[in-house]
C-alpha atoms as one frame of an Amber mdcrd trajectory, in Angstrom:
protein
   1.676  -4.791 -26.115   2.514  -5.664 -29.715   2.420  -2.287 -31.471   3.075
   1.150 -30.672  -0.079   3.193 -30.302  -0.456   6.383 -31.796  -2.229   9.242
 -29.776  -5.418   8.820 -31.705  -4.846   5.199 -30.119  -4.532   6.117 -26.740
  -7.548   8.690 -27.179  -9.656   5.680 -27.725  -7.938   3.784 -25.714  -9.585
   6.567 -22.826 -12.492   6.714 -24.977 -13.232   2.792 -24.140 -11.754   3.210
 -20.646 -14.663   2.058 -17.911 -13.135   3.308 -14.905 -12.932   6.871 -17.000
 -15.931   8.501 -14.774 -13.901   8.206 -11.564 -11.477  10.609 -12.674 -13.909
  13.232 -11.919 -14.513  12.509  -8.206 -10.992  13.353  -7.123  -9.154  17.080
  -7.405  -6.840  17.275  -9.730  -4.629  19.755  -9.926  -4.722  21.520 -13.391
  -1.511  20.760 -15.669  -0.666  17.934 -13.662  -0.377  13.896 -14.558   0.029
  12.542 -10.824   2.177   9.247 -11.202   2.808   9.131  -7.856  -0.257   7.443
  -5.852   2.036   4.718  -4.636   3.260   7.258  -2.181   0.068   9.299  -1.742
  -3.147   8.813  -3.474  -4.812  12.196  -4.508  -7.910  13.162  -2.254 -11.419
  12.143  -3.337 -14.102  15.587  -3.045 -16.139  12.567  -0.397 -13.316  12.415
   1.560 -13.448  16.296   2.173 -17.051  16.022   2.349 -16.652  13.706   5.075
 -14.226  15.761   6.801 -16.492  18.671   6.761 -18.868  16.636   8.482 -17.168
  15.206  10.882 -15.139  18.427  11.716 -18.119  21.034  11.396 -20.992  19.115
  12.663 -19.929  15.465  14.677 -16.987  17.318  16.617 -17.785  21.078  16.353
 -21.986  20.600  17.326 -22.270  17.096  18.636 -18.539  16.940  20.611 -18.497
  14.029  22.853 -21.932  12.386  21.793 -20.853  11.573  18.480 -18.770   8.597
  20.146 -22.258   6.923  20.191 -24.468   8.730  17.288 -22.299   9.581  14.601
 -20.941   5.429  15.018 -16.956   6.728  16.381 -16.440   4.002  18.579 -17.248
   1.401  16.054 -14.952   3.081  13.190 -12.200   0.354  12.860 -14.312  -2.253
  12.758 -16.540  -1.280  10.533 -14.236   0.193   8.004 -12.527  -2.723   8.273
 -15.177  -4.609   6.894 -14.628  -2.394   3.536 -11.052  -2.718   3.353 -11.585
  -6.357   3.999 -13.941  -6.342   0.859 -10.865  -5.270  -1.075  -8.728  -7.737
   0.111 -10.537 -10.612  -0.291 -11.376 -11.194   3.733 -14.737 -12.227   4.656
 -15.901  -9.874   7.795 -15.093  -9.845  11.175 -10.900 -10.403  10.297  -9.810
  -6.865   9.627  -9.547  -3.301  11.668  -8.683   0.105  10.698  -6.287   1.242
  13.083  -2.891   2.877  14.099  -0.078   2.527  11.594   1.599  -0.105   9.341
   4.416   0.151  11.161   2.536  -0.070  14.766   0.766  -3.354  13.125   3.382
  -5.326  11.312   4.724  -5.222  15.448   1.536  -6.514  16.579   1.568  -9.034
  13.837   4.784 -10.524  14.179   4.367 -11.194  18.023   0.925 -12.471  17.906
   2.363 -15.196  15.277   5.338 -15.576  17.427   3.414 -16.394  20.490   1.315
 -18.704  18.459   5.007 -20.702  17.388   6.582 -20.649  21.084   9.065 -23.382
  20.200  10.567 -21.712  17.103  12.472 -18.224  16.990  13.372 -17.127  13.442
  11.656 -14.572  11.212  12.387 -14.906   7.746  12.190 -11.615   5.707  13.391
  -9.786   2.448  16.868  -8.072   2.354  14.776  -5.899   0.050  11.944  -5.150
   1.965  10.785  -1.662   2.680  12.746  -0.918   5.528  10.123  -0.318   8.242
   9.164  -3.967   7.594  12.749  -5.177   8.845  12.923  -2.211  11.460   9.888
  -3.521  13.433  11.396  -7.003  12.783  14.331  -6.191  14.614  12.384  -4.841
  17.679  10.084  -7.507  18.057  13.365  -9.701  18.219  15.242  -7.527  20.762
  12.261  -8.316  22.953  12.824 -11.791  22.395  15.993 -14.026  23.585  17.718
 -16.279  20.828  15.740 -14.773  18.426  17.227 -14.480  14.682  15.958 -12.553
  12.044  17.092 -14.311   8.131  16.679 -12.340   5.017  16.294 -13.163   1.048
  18.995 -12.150  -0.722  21.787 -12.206   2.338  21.060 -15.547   3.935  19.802
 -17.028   0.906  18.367 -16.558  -2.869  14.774 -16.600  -2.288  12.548 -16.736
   0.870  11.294 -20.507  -0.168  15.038 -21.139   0.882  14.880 -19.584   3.987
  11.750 -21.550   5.267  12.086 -24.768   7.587  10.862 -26.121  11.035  12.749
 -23.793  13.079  10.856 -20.828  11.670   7.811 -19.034  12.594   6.832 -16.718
  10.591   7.320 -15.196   7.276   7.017 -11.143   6.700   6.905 -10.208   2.920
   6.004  -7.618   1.081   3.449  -8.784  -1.755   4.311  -6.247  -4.180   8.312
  -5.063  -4.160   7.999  -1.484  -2.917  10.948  -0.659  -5.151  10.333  -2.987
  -7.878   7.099  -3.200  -8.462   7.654  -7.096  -7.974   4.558  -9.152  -7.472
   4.791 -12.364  -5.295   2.543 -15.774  -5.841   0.417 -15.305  -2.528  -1.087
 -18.354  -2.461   2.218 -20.242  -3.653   4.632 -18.825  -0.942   1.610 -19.475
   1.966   1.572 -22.697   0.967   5.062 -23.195   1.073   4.979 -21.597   4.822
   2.472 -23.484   5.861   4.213 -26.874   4.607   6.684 -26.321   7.252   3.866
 -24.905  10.133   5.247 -21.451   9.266   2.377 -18.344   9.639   2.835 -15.720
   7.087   2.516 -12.165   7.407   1.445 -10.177   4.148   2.550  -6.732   3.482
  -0.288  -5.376   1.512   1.403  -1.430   1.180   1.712  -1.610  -2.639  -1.088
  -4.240  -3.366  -4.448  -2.916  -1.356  -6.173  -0.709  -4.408  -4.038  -1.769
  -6.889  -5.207  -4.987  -8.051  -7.408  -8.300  -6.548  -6.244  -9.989  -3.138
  -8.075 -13.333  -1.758  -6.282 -13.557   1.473  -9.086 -15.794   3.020  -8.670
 -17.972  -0.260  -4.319 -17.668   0.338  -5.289 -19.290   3.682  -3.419 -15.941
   4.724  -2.805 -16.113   8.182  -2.502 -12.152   9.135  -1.751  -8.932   7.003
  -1.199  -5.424   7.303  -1.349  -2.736   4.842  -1.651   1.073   4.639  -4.969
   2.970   3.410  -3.127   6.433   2.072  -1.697   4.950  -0.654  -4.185   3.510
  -3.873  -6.586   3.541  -1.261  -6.629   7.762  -1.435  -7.462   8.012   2.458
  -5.366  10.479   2.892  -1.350  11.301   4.237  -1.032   9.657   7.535  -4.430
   7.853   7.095  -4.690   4.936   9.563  -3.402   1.061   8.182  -5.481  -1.844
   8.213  -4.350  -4.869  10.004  -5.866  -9.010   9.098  -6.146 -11.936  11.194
  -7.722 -14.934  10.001 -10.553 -15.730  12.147  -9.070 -19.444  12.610  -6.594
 -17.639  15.068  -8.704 -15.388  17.050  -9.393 -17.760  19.661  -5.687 -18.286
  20.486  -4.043 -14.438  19.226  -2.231 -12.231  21.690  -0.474  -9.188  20.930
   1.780  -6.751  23.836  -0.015  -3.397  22.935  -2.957  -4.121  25.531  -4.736
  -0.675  25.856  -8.056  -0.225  26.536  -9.683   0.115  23.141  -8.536  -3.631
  22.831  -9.976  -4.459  26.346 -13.199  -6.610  26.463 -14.972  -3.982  28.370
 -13.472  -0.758  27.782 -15.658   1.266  29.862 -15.507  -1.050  32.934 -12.231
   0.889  33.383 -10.927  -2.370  35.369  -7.402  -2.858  36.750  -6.979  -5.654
  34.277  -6.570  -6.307  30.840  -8.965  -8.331  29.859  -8.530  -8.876  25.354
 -11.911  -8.332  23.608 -13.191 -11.216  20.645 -11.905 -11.405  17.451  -9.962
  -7.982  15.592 -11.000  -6.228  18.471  -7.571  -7.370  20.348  -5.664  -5.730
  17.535  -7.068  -2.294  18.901  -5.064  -0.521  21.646  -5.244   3.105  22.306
  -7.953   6.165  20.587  -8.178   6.158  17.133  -7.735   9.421  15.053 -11.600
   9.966  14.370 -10.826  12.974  11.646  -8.510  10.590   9.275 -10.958   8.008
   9.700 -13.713   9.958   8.502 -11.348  11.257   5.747 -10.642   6.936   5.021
 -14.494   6.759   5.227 -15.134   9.099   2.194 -12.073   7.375   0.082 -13.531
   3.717   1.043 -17.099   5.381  -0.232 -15.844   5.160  -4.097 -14.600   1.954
  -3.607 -17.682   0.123  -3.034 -18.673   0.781  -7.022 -15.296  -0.251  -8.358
 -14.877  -3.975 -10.512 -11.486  -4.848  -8.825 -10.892  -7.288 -12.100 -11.819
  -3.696 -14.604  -9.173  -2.033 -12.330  -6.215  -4.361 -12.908  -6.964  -4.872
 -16.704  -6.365  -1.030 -16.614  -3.962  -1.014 -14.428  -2.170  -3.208 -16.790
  -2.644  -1.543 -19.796  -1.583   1.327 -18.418   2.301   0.245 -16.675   1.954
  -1.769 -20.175   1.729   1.487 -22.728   4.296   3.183 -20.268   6.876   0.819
 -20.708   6.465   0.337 -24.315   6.291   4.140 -24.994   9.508   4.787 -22.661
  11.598   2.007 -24.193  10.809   3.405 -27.999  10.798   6.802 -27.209  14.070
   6.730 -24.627  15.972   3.946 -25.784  19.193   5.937 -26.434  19.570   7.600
 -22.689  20.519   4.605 -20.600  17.056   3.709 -18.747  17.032   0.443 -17.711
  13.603  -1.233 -16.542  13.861  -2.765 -12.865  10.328  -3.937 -12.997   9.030
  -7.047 -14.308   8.551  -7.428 -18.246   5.795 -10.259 -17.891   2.878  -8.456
 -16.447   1.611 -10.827 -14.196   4.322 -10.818 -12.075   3.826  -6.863 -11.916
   1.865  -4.238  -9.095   0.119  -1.195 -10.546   3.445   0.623 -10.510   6.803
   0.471 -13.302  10.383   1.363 -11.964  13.572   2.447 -14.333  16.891   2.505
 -13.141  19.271   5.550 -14.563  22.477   6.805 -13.283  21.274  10.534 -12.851
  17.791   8.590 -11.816  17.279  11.900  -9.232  18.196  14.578 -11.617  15.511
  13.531 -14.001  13.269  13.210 -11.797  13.741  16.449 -10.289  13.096  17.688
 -13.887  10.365  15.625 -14.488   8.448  17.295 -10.946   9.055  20.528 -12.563
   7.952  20.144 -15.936   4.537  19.001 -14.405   5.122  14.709 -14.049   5.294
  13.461 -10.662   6.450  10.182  -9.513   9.381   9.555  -6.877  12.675   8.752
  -6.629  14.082   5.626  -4.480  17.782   5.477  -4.090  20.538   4.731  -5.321
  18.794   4.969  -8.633  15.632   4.339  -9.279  12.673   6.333 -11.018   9.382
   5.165  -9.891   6.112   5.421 -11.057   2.965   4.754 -10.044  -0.643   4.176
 -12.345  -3.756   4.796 -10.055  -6.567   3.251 -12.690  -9.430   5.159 -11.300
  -7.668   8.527 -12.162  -4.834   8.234 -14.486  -5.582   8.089 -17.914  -3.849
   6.769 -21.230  -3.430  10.316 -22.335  -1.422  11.008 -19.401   1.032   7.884
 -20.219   1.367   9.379 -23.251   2.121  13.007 -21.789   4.417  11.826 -19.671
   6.423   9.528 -21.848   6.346  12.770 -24.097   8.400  14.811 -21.524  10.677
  12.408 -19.942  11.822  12.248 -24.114  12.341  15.806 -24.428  13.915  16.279
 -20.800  16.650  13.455 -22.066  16.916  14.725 -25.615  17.899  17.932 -24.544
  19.402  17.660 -21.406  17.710  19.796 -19.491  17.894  17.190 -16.076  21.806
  18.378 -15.941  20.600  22.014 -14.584  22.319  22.130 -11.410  18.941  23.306
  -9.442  18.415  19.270 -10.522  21.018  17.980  -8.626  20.413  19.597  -5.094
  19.082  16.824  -2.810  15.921  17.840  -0.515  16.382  17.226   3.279  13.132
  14.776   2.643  13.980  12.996  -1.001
């Protein structure tokens, strides 16, 4: 962005916006500009309507016969299918199920077992930290097993990589950052050395265009509650390439996984393809609440929503670094744009003070410590006018001052 627009400018700027409609099919809460959806995505009025359903009618009337005719069983697969049209996976190599957390487990040892001679996973030092968490468990299981990081054991991940490695767990867009990796570059580079890659798709899925299958991605995992709006807690998605289904174990065998569930044998016996990512029930209520989120997605241009998306982290940065220059914000996010996520991150030494302020004046993003500021730009609901807004009170809430109240500076058990 060359020029600083005026407000008249970003009024047509909405004006010309072709996502604008959408705005309308979620609940907004008046007085609000939500720059936050990179924690939680607002809820969608189908995702209640399919909660009313589901709650009301499939579980309240129907009870245990909606297994069969309201299609309950079949839930992670076929949503699946839908998140796997926003990733760029052909069907049949996705589920809806459990959590990222639960997943990125099941990930990491069904690539392990597929690279029995080699014991390292190579990770970021900066990764969110669940990624690294579940990292370390899957290697306490595991003898020998070593766990190298970008940014303690070496500069970049590309360093990290060699024949003694297995696989490679990365976030694709920096959770704290906003960072966005090459996909296809860094797989490549993996696969050089007969390394499998894992994709973190947290910060990506919603946000802008993913080809895994055109990567040659081996597996990913990713949460739906996020840009995806499906809700807090909704259930993660998980990807395996169907070039590994005929060889892919993973150690959380329960029976939704088994190849004949209701045979109720002894056994475990893994089912074909994603269905041996599945392992226990599935929370039926959050899917249905995923199932009325995924229902807008199926109209959305994912190329329309990261042209907005861009303008949008664009006109905030610009905005913030003319209007805020003097206050000692510093930008942590990328400047070039195409190495950014749908989300723009300042550093500032009282970073959770003004935040704090911001909340209350009616702006909500999130703080990430030690000091970071972090905001998120959901195209199909944030508009220009609320960059604008925004930008507008973050400027008066450093002008003034008004972050050093000391109600600012107390710290929420939760922050």
């Amino acid at each position: 962005m060359t020029a600083i627009p005026d407000f008249s400018a970003v009024e047509a700027m909405d004006a010309a916006d072709a996502l604008s409609a959408f705005r309308d099919r979620f609940i907004l809460p008046d007085g609000l500009i939500y720059l936050d959806g990179n924690s939680l995505g607002v809820a969608s009025k189908a995702a209640f309507t399919e909660l009313q359903q589901a709650a009301t009618q499939e579980w309240g009337q129907d009870l245990i016969r909606s297994w069969n005719i309201a299609g309950w069983f079949d839930m992670p697969l076929t949503l699946g299918d839908r998140v796997g049209r926003l990733i760029g996976a052909a069907a049949g190599q996705t589920a809806v199920c459990d959590t990222t957390s639960i997943n990125i487990y099941k990930a990491l040892h069904a690539a392990m077992a597929l690279r029995p001679g080699r014991s390292v996973i190579v990770s970021e030092g900066g990764s969110f930290p669940t990624d690294l968490y579940m990292a370390e468990g899957v290697l306490s299981t595991r003898p020998g097993g070593t766990l190298r990081l970008e940014g303690v054991d070496a500069d970049t991940i590309e360093a990290l990589i060699d024949d003694s490695v297995a696989v490679v767990l990365v976030n694709h867009v920096n959770y704290k950052s906003g960072e966005l990796r090459d996909m296809a570059a860094l797989t490549k580079k993996a696969h050089d050395h007969g390394v499998l890659v894992i994709w973190d798709l947290c910060h990506t899925a919603g946000a802008l265009p993913v080809d895994l299958d055109g990567a040659n991605v081996d597996f990913a995992v990713g949460c739906t509650y996020k840009y995806l709006n499906g809700g807090p807690g909704a259930p993660a998605f998980i990807y395996a390439a169907t070039r590994h289904h005929g060889d892919v174990s993973q150690p959380l065998s329960g029976w939704w996984g088994h190849a004949r569930p209701f045979a109720f044998e002894k056994s475990y016996a893994a089912g074909k393809g994603m269905l041996r990512f599945l392992c226990g029930t599935q929370p039926i209520l959050s899917m249905r609440a995923l199932k009325g989120a995924l229902d807008i997605w199926e109209e959305v241009d994912m190329a329309v929503l990261r042209h907005k998306s861009l303008g949008l982290t664009d006109l905030f940065i610009a905005l913030v670094e003319e209007k805020c220059a003097a206050h000692g914000l510093e930008l942590e996010s990328p400047r070039d744009r195409a190495k950014r996520g749908s989300q723009v991150s300042f550093s500032h030494p009282h970073a959770y003070e003004i935040m704090q302020a911001l909340i209350a004046r009616g702006v909500i993003g999130d703080f990430r410590a030690p000091s970071t500021m972090r905001f998120g730009f959901t195209p199909l609901y944030v508009s220009y006018a609320d960059v604008w807004k925004a930008v507008e009170i973050l400027e008066d809430i450093l002008t003034t001052g008004a972050w050093k109240d000391a109600r600012f500076a107390v710290r929420a058990a939760v922050t």
